[in-house]
Tab-separated table of C-alpha atoms in Angstrom:
chain	number	residue	atom	x	y	z
D	1	MET	CA	-22.932	-15.108	-6.284
D	2	SER	CA	-20.362	-17.028	-4.227
D	3	ALA	CA	-17.997	-15.353	-1.786
D	4	LEU	CA	-15.183	-16.509	0.449
D	5	THR	CA	-15.575	-16.584	4.206
D	6	PRO	CA	-12.996	-14.660	6.288
D	7	VAL	CA	-11.240	-17.948	7.098
D	8	GLU	CA	-11.064	-18.824	3.396
D	9	VAL	CA	-9.758	-15.333	2.615
D	10	VAL	CA	-6.894	-15.820	5.068
D	11	GLU	CA	-6.071	-19.137	3.399
D	12	ALA	CA	-6.162	-17.521	-0.041
D	13	VAL	CA	-3.929	-14.677	1.154
D	14	THR	CA	-1.546	-17.247	2.640
D	15	ASP	CA	-1.330	-19.147	-0.651
D	16	ALA	CA	-0.741	-15.928	-2.573
D	17	GLY	CA	1.894	-14.722	-0.111
D	18	ALA	CA	3.751	-18.031	-0.210
D	19	HIS	CA	3.692	-18.020	-4.014
D	20	LYS	CA	4.871	-14.412	-4.275
D	21	GLY	CA	7.649	-14.946	-1.762
D	22	THR	CA	9.094	-17.944	-3.600
D	23	MET	CA	9.048	-16.551	-7.132
D	24	ARG	CA	12.278	-16.244	-9.100
D	25	VAL	CA	14.289	-13.119	-8.341
D	26	ASP	CA	13.984	-11.674	-11.849
D	27	LYS	CA	10.203	-12.195	-11.867
D	28	ILE	CA	9.755	-10.523	-8.481
D	29	PHE	CA	11.715	-7.484	-9.643
D	30	LEU	CA	9.975	-7.213	-13.032
D	31	SER	CA	6.597	-7.652	-11.365
D	32	GLY	CA	7.514	-4.710	-9.152
D	33	VAL	CA	8.613	-2.634	-12.157
D	34	SER	CA	5.285	-3.288	-13.878
D	35	ALA	CA	3.316	-2.313	-10.774
D	36	GLY	CA	5.346	0.894	-10.368
D	37	CYS	CA	4.644	1.869	-13.979
D	38	LEU	CA	0.924	1.178	-13.737
D	39	LEU	CA	0.500	3.085	-10.484
D	40	ALA	CA	2.486	6.007	-11.923
D	41	PHE	CA	-0.123	6.404	-14.660
D	42	ALA	CA	-2.870	6.569	-12.025
D	43	CYS	CA	-0.855	9.160	-10.089
D	44	GLY	CA	-0.561	11.195	-13.267
D	45	THR	CA	-4.317	11.079	-13.761
D	46	THR	CA	-4.839	12.243	-10.186
D	47	LEU	CA	-2.470	15.183	-10.686
D	48	SER	CA	-4.227	16.104	-13.921
D	49	THR	CA	-7.646	15.918	-12.258
D	50	ASN	CA	-6.450	18.051	-9.343
D	51	THR	CA	-5.373	20.787	-11.744
D	52	ALA	CA	-8.411	22.991	-11.198
D	53	PRO	CA	-7.151	26.318	-9.794
D	54	SER	CA	-10.564	27.771	-9.046
D	55	LEU	CA	-11.719	24.657	-7.174
D	56	GLN	CA	-8.407	24.433	-5.305
D	57	GLN	CA	-9.257	27.823	-3.876
D	58	SER	CA	-13.008	27.505	-3.357
D	59	ALA	CA	-13.524	23.747	-2.766
D	60	PRO	CA	-10.195	21.927	-2.169
D	61	GLY	CA	-11.910	18.988	-0.475
D	62	LEU	CA	-14.219	18.461	-3.439
D	63	ILE	CA	-11.460	18.391	-6.042
D	64	ARG	CA	-9.363	16.055	-3.881
D	65	THR	CA	-12.357	13.714	-3.635
D	66	ILE	CA	-12.849	13.772	-7.401
D	67	GLY	CA	-9.175	13.038	-7.948
D	68	ALA	CA	-9.378	10.171	-5.460
D	69	LEU	CA	-12.222	8.612	-7.442
D	70	VAL	CA	-10.052	8.040	-10.519
D	71	PHE	CA	-6.841	6.902	-8.778
D	72	PRO	CA	-7.911	3.291	-7.991
D	73	TYR	CA	-7.841	2.277	-11.656
D	74	GLY	CA	-4.088	1.915	-11.196
D	75	LEU	CA	-4.560	-0.682	-8.469
D	76	CYS	CA	-7.164	-2.489	-10.585
D	77	MET	CA	-4.665	-2.782	-13.463
D	78	ILE	CA	-2.044	-4.081	-11.041
D	79	ILE	CA	-4.391	-6.759	-9.687
D	80	LEU	CA	-5.607	-7.784	-13.155
D	81	THR	CA	-2.051	-8.172	-14.471
D	82	GLY	CA	-0.716	-9.913	-11.374
D	83	ALA	CA	1.941	-7.270	-10.721
D	84	ASP	CA	3.265	-6.629	-7.211
D	85	LEU	CA	3.409	-3.528	-5.053
D	86	CYS	CA	5.625	-3.704	-1.984
D	87	THR	CA	2.668	-2.323	-0.020
D	88	GLY	CA	0.613	-5.387	-0.927
D	89	SER	CA	3.539	-7.644	-0.061
D	90	PHE	CA	3.540	-6.212	3.464
D	91	MET	CA	0.218	-7.976	4.055
D	92	PHE	CA	0.435	-11.078	1.835
D	93	THR	CA	3.895	-12.255	2.855
D	94	THR	CA	3.347	-11.400	6.535
D	95	VAL	CA	0.340	-13.720	6.663
D	96	ALA	CA	2.300	-16.429	4.823
D	97	VAL	CA	5.096	-16.162	7.411
D	98	LEU	CA	2.654	-16.341	10.315
D	99	GLN	CA	1.110	-19.435	8.720
D	100	ARG	CA	4.631	-20.942	8.495
D	101	ARG	CA	4.448	-21.101	4.713
D	102	LEU	CA	7.269	-18.633	4.120
D	103	SER	CA	10.496	-17.722	5.926
D	104	TRP	CA	11.151	-14.286	7.414
D	105	TYR	CA	14.159	-13.984	5.112
D	106	ARG	CA	12.077	-14.586	1.980
D	107	MET	CA	9.485	-12.093	3.214
D	108	LEU	CA	12.052	-9.326	3.746
D	109	PHE	CA	13.747	-10.181	0.450
D	110	HIS	CA	10.404	-9.879	-1.362
D	111	TRP	CA	9.786	-6.514	0.294
D	112	LEU	CA	13.165	-5.244	-0.882
D	113	LEU	CA	12.901	-6.499	-4.461
D	114	THR	CA	9.350	-5.249	-4.990
D	115	PHE	CA	10.286	-1.887	-3.483
D	116	LEU	CA	13.243	-1.510	-5.851
D	117	GLY	CA	11.102	-2.659	-8.778
D	118	ASN	CA	8.341	-0.220	-7.871
D	119	LEU	CA	10.885	2.607	-7.658
D	120	ALA	CA	12.413	1.707	-11.021
D	121	GLY	CA	9.020	1.504	-12.727
D	122	SER	CA	7.788	4.767	-11.215
D	123	LEU	CA	10.929	6.672	-12.185
D	124	LEU	CA	10.760	5.216	-15.693
D	125	VAL	CA	7.309	6.688	-16.262
D	126	VAL	CA	8.161	9.940	-14.463
D	127	SER	CA	11.249	10.556	-16.586
D	128	LEU	CA	10.436	9.138	-20.022
D	129	ILE	CA	6.663	9.547	-20.264
D	130	PHE	CA	5.729	12.445	-17.995
D	131	GLY	CA	9.081	14.237	-17.938
D	132	TYR	CA	10.557	14.169	-21.444
D	133	GLY	CA	7.051	13.796	-22.824
D	134	GLU	CA	6.335	17.157	-21.138
D	135	VAL	CA	2.947	16.008	-19.866
D	136	PHE	CA	3.038	18.444	-16.929
D	137	SER	CA	5.534	21.025	-18.170
D	138	THR	CA	2.960	23.707	-19.021
D	139	GLU	CA	0.769	25.757	-16.710
D	140	PRO	CA	-1.393	25.238	-14.745
D	141	TYR	CA	-0.304	21.574	-14.525
D	142	LYS	CA	3.271	22.378	-13.524
D	143	SER	CA	2.169	24.553	-10.611
D	144	GLU	CA	-0.265	21.908	-9.363
D	145	VAL	CA	2.370	19.137	-9.446
D	146	ILE	CA	4.785	21.296	-7.442
D	147	ALA	CA	2.120	22.468	-4.979
D	148	PHE	CA	0.839	18.910	-4.469
D	149	ALA	CA	4.315	17.526	-3.750
D	150	THR	CA	5.268	20.453	-1.526
D	151	LYS	CA	2.221	19.873	0.675
D	152	LYS	CA	3.189	16.213	1.000
D	153	GLN	CA	6.904	16.692	1.717
D	154	VAL	CA	7.611	20.112	3.151
D	155	VAL	CA	4.555	20.763	5.342
D	156	PRO	CA	4.177	17.572	7.471
D	157	ASN	CA	6.859	16.352	9.875
D	158	PHE	CA	8.350	12.831	9.901
D	159	GLY	CA	5.920	11.446	12.480
D	160	MET	CA	2.891	12.774	10.647
D	161	VAL	CA	3.962	10.984	7.458
D	162	VAL	CA	4.414	7.717	9.414
D	163	LEU	CA	0.867	7.971	10.789
D	164	ARG	CA	-0.544	8.811	7.366
D	165	GLY	CA	1.332	5.819	5.985
D	166	ILE	CA	-0.323	3.555	8.556
D	167	GLY	CA	-3.763	4.818	7.600
D	168	CYS	CA	-2.962	4.432	3.926
D	169	ASN	CA	-1.988	0.773	3.898
D	170	TRP	CA	-4.668	-0.107	6.423
D	171	LEU	CA	-7.063	0.827	3.617
D	172	VAL	CA	-5.183	0.158	0.394
D	173	VAL	CA	-5.316	-3.625	0.731
D	174	GLY	CA	-8.903	-3.222	-0.443
D	175	ILE	CA	-9.733	-2.409	-4.060
D	176	TRP	CA	-11.670	0.611	-5.316
D	177	TRP	CA	-13.431	2.262	-2.394
D	178	PRO	CA	-10.802	1.658	0.303
D	179	THR	CA	-8.165	3.019	-2.088
D	180	PHE	CA	-10.382	5.997	-2.841
D	181	ALA	CA	-10.619	6.562	0.908
D	182	PHE	CA	-6.874	6.814	1.509
D	183	VAL	CA	-6.366	9.195	-1.430
D	184	SER	CA	-9.283	11.414	-0.437
D	185	LEU	CA	-7.854	11.656	3.088
D	186	GLY	CA	-4.403	12.652	1.831
D	187	PHE	CA	-2.595	9.627	3.299
D	188	ASP	CA	0.903	8.624	2.182
D	189	HIS	CA	1.564	5.616	-0.035
D	190	VAL	CA	5.281	4.947	-0.478
D	191	VAL	CA	4.888	3.843	-4.115
D	192	ALA	CA	2.547	6.678	-5.092
D	193	ASN	CA	5.108	9.062	-3.600
D	194	MET	CA	7.619	7.601	-6.069
D	195	THR	CA	5.682	9.467	-8.761
D	196	PHE	CA	4.303	12.505	-6.960
D	197	ILE	CA	7.594	13.748	-5.488
D	198	PRO	CA	10.121	12.908	-8.246
D	199	MET	CA	7.770	14.505	-10.784
D	200	ALA	CA	7.895	17.773	-8.853
D	201	ILE	CA	11.690	17.512	-8.504
D	202	PHE	CA	11.953	16.949	-12.270
D	203	LEU	CA	9.954	20.138	-12.831
D	204	GLY	CA	12.277	22.117	-10.577
D	205	ALA	CA	10.272	22.470	-7.360
D	206	PRO	CA	12.292	24.984	-5.310
D	207	LYS	CA	11.837	23.408	-1.869
D	208	LEU	CA	12.247	19.758	-2.843
D	209	THR	CA	15.491	17.785	-3.036
D	210	VAL	CA	16.350	14.120	-3.452
D	211	SER	CA	17.610	13.910	0.135
D	212	LEU	CA	14.402	15.450	1.481
D	213	TYR	CA	12.369	13.010	-0.610
D	214	ILE	CA	14.274	10.025	0.801
D	215	TRP	CA	13.928	11.283	4.389
D	216	LYS	CA	10.312	12.480	4.222
D	217	GLY	CA	8.825	10.629	1.222
D	218	ILE	CA	10.322	7.151	1.429
D	219	VAL	CA	11.438	6.301	4.974
D	220	PRO	CA	8.375	7.371	7.033
D	221	ALA	CA	5.837	6.317	4.398
D	222	PHE	CA	7.545	2.920	4.097
D	223	LEU	CA	7.510	2.393	7.870
D	224	GLY	CA	3.882	3.451	8.147
D	225	ASN	CA	2.825	1.256	5.235
D	226	VAL	CA	4.578	-1.745	6.844
D	227	VAL	CA	2.627	-1.226	10.069
D	228	GLY	CA	-0.663	-0.561	8.275
D	229	GLY	CA	-0.446	-3.547	5.944
D	230	GLY	CA	1.549	-5.998	8.048
D	231	VAL	CA	0.116	-5.346	11.517
D	232	PHE	CA	-3.314	-3.740	11.177
D	233	CYS	CA	-4.279	-6.028	8.280
D	234	GLY	CA	-2.003	-9.080	8.044
D	235	MET	CA	-1.484	-9.867	11.726
D	236	TYR	CA	-4.992	-8.831	12.744
D	237	TYR	CA	-6.822	-11.017	10.236
D	238	PHE	CA	-4.426	-13.912	10.860
D	239	TYR	CA	-5.157	-13.717	14.592
D	240	MET	CA	-8.905	-13.418	14.063
D	241	TYR	CA	-9.490	-16.071	11.418
D	242	SER	CA	-6.560	-18.491	11.201
D	243	PRO	CA	-6.724	-21.732	13.202
D	244	ASP	CA	-2.913	-21.596	13.428
D	245	ALA	CA	-3.140	-18.393	15.484
D	246	MET	CA	-3.761	-20.602	18.540
D	247	ALA	CA	-0.092	-21.614	18.476
D	248	PHE	CA	0.918	-18.037	19.280
D	249	LEU	CA	-1.160	-17.892	22.474
D	250	PRO	CA	0.104	-18.823	25.955
D	251	HIS	CA	-0.957	-22.324	27.001
D	252	HIS	CA	-3.753	-21.282	29.411
D	253	HIS	CA	-5.247	-19.006	26.734
D	254	ARG	CA	-5.168	-21.836	24.194
D	255	VAL	CA	-7.061	-24.072	26.609
D	256	THR	CA	-9.657	-21.358	27.241
D	257	GLU	CA	-10.130	-20.692	23.536
D	258	THR	CA	-10.399	-24.418	22.768
D	259	LYS	CA	-13.059	-24.895	25.462
D	260	ARG	CA	-14.963	-21.868	24.218
D	261	SER	CA	-14.880	-23.158	20.628
D	262	SER	CA	-16.136	-26.588	21.776
D	263	THR	CA	-18.910	-25.002	23.812
D	264	ASP	CA	-19.968	-22.822	20.897
D	265	ALA	CA	-19.988	-25.816	18.580
D	266	ASP	CA	-22.100	-27.872	21.011
D	267	ALA	CA	-24.523	-24.984	21.320
D	268	GLY	CA	-24.726	-24.572	17.567
D	269	VAL	CA	-23.199	-21.099	17.730
D	270	ASN	CA	-21.110	-19.756	14.854
D	271	PRO	CA	-18.009	-18.273	16.568
D	272	SER	CA	-17.551	-15.725	13.782
D	273	SER	CA	-20.927	-14.186	14.617
D	274	THR	CA	-20.237	-13.660	18.331
């Protein structure tokens, strides 16, 4: 079974980021809509799985872990269909910019369009499928949706949501198990919140409002996801494995690194193993 080396992965991510960032405007937006819809279905499954009143009282960690196990199917559908989450764009387009394959303007524009597409797709499923379809309108599902959203929005402060957002997108750029990890830890994903919180608002959650959702569900989660995906993943792996990262070092550091690489090569040492 063949696998890409870390250097090859960075190149593949660069190619993908450059391609995503230069797509037509309508395709970027519709790709975002599709991803928002698909992730909304996974969020709905998680809410349904979490609806276990006895376990919520006796073993809340266990039921959250079980719910986290089913959530990643949404990300798998997104990857298989080539749709785009803004959270994925934070890593892909950042690496493409650092590799000088994409402009900063195109990166930020892609972030904005995918975000708006994700929001539109999520709200479409929340309103038409879950809402008017009354998927969660009966008990005990209604109470669980409201309780879940309240814990995410009312309980933590702004800074806590930012930090949870960092942890989330540090992990979510993986596939099944890393995504399972962020859900099981209760981290905040800005696109998942586009389903969790509006669904509770639709059902009449007493402590939730649209303004609170924007301030506590979108802004801090977005900022944290940008740092987690763009810095802790995109910039880190670019610096570690891209030959072009040398251009960002001061001159005396570049000389030192070049000498070290030459010495390692002469000694037959694989730099990635040291």
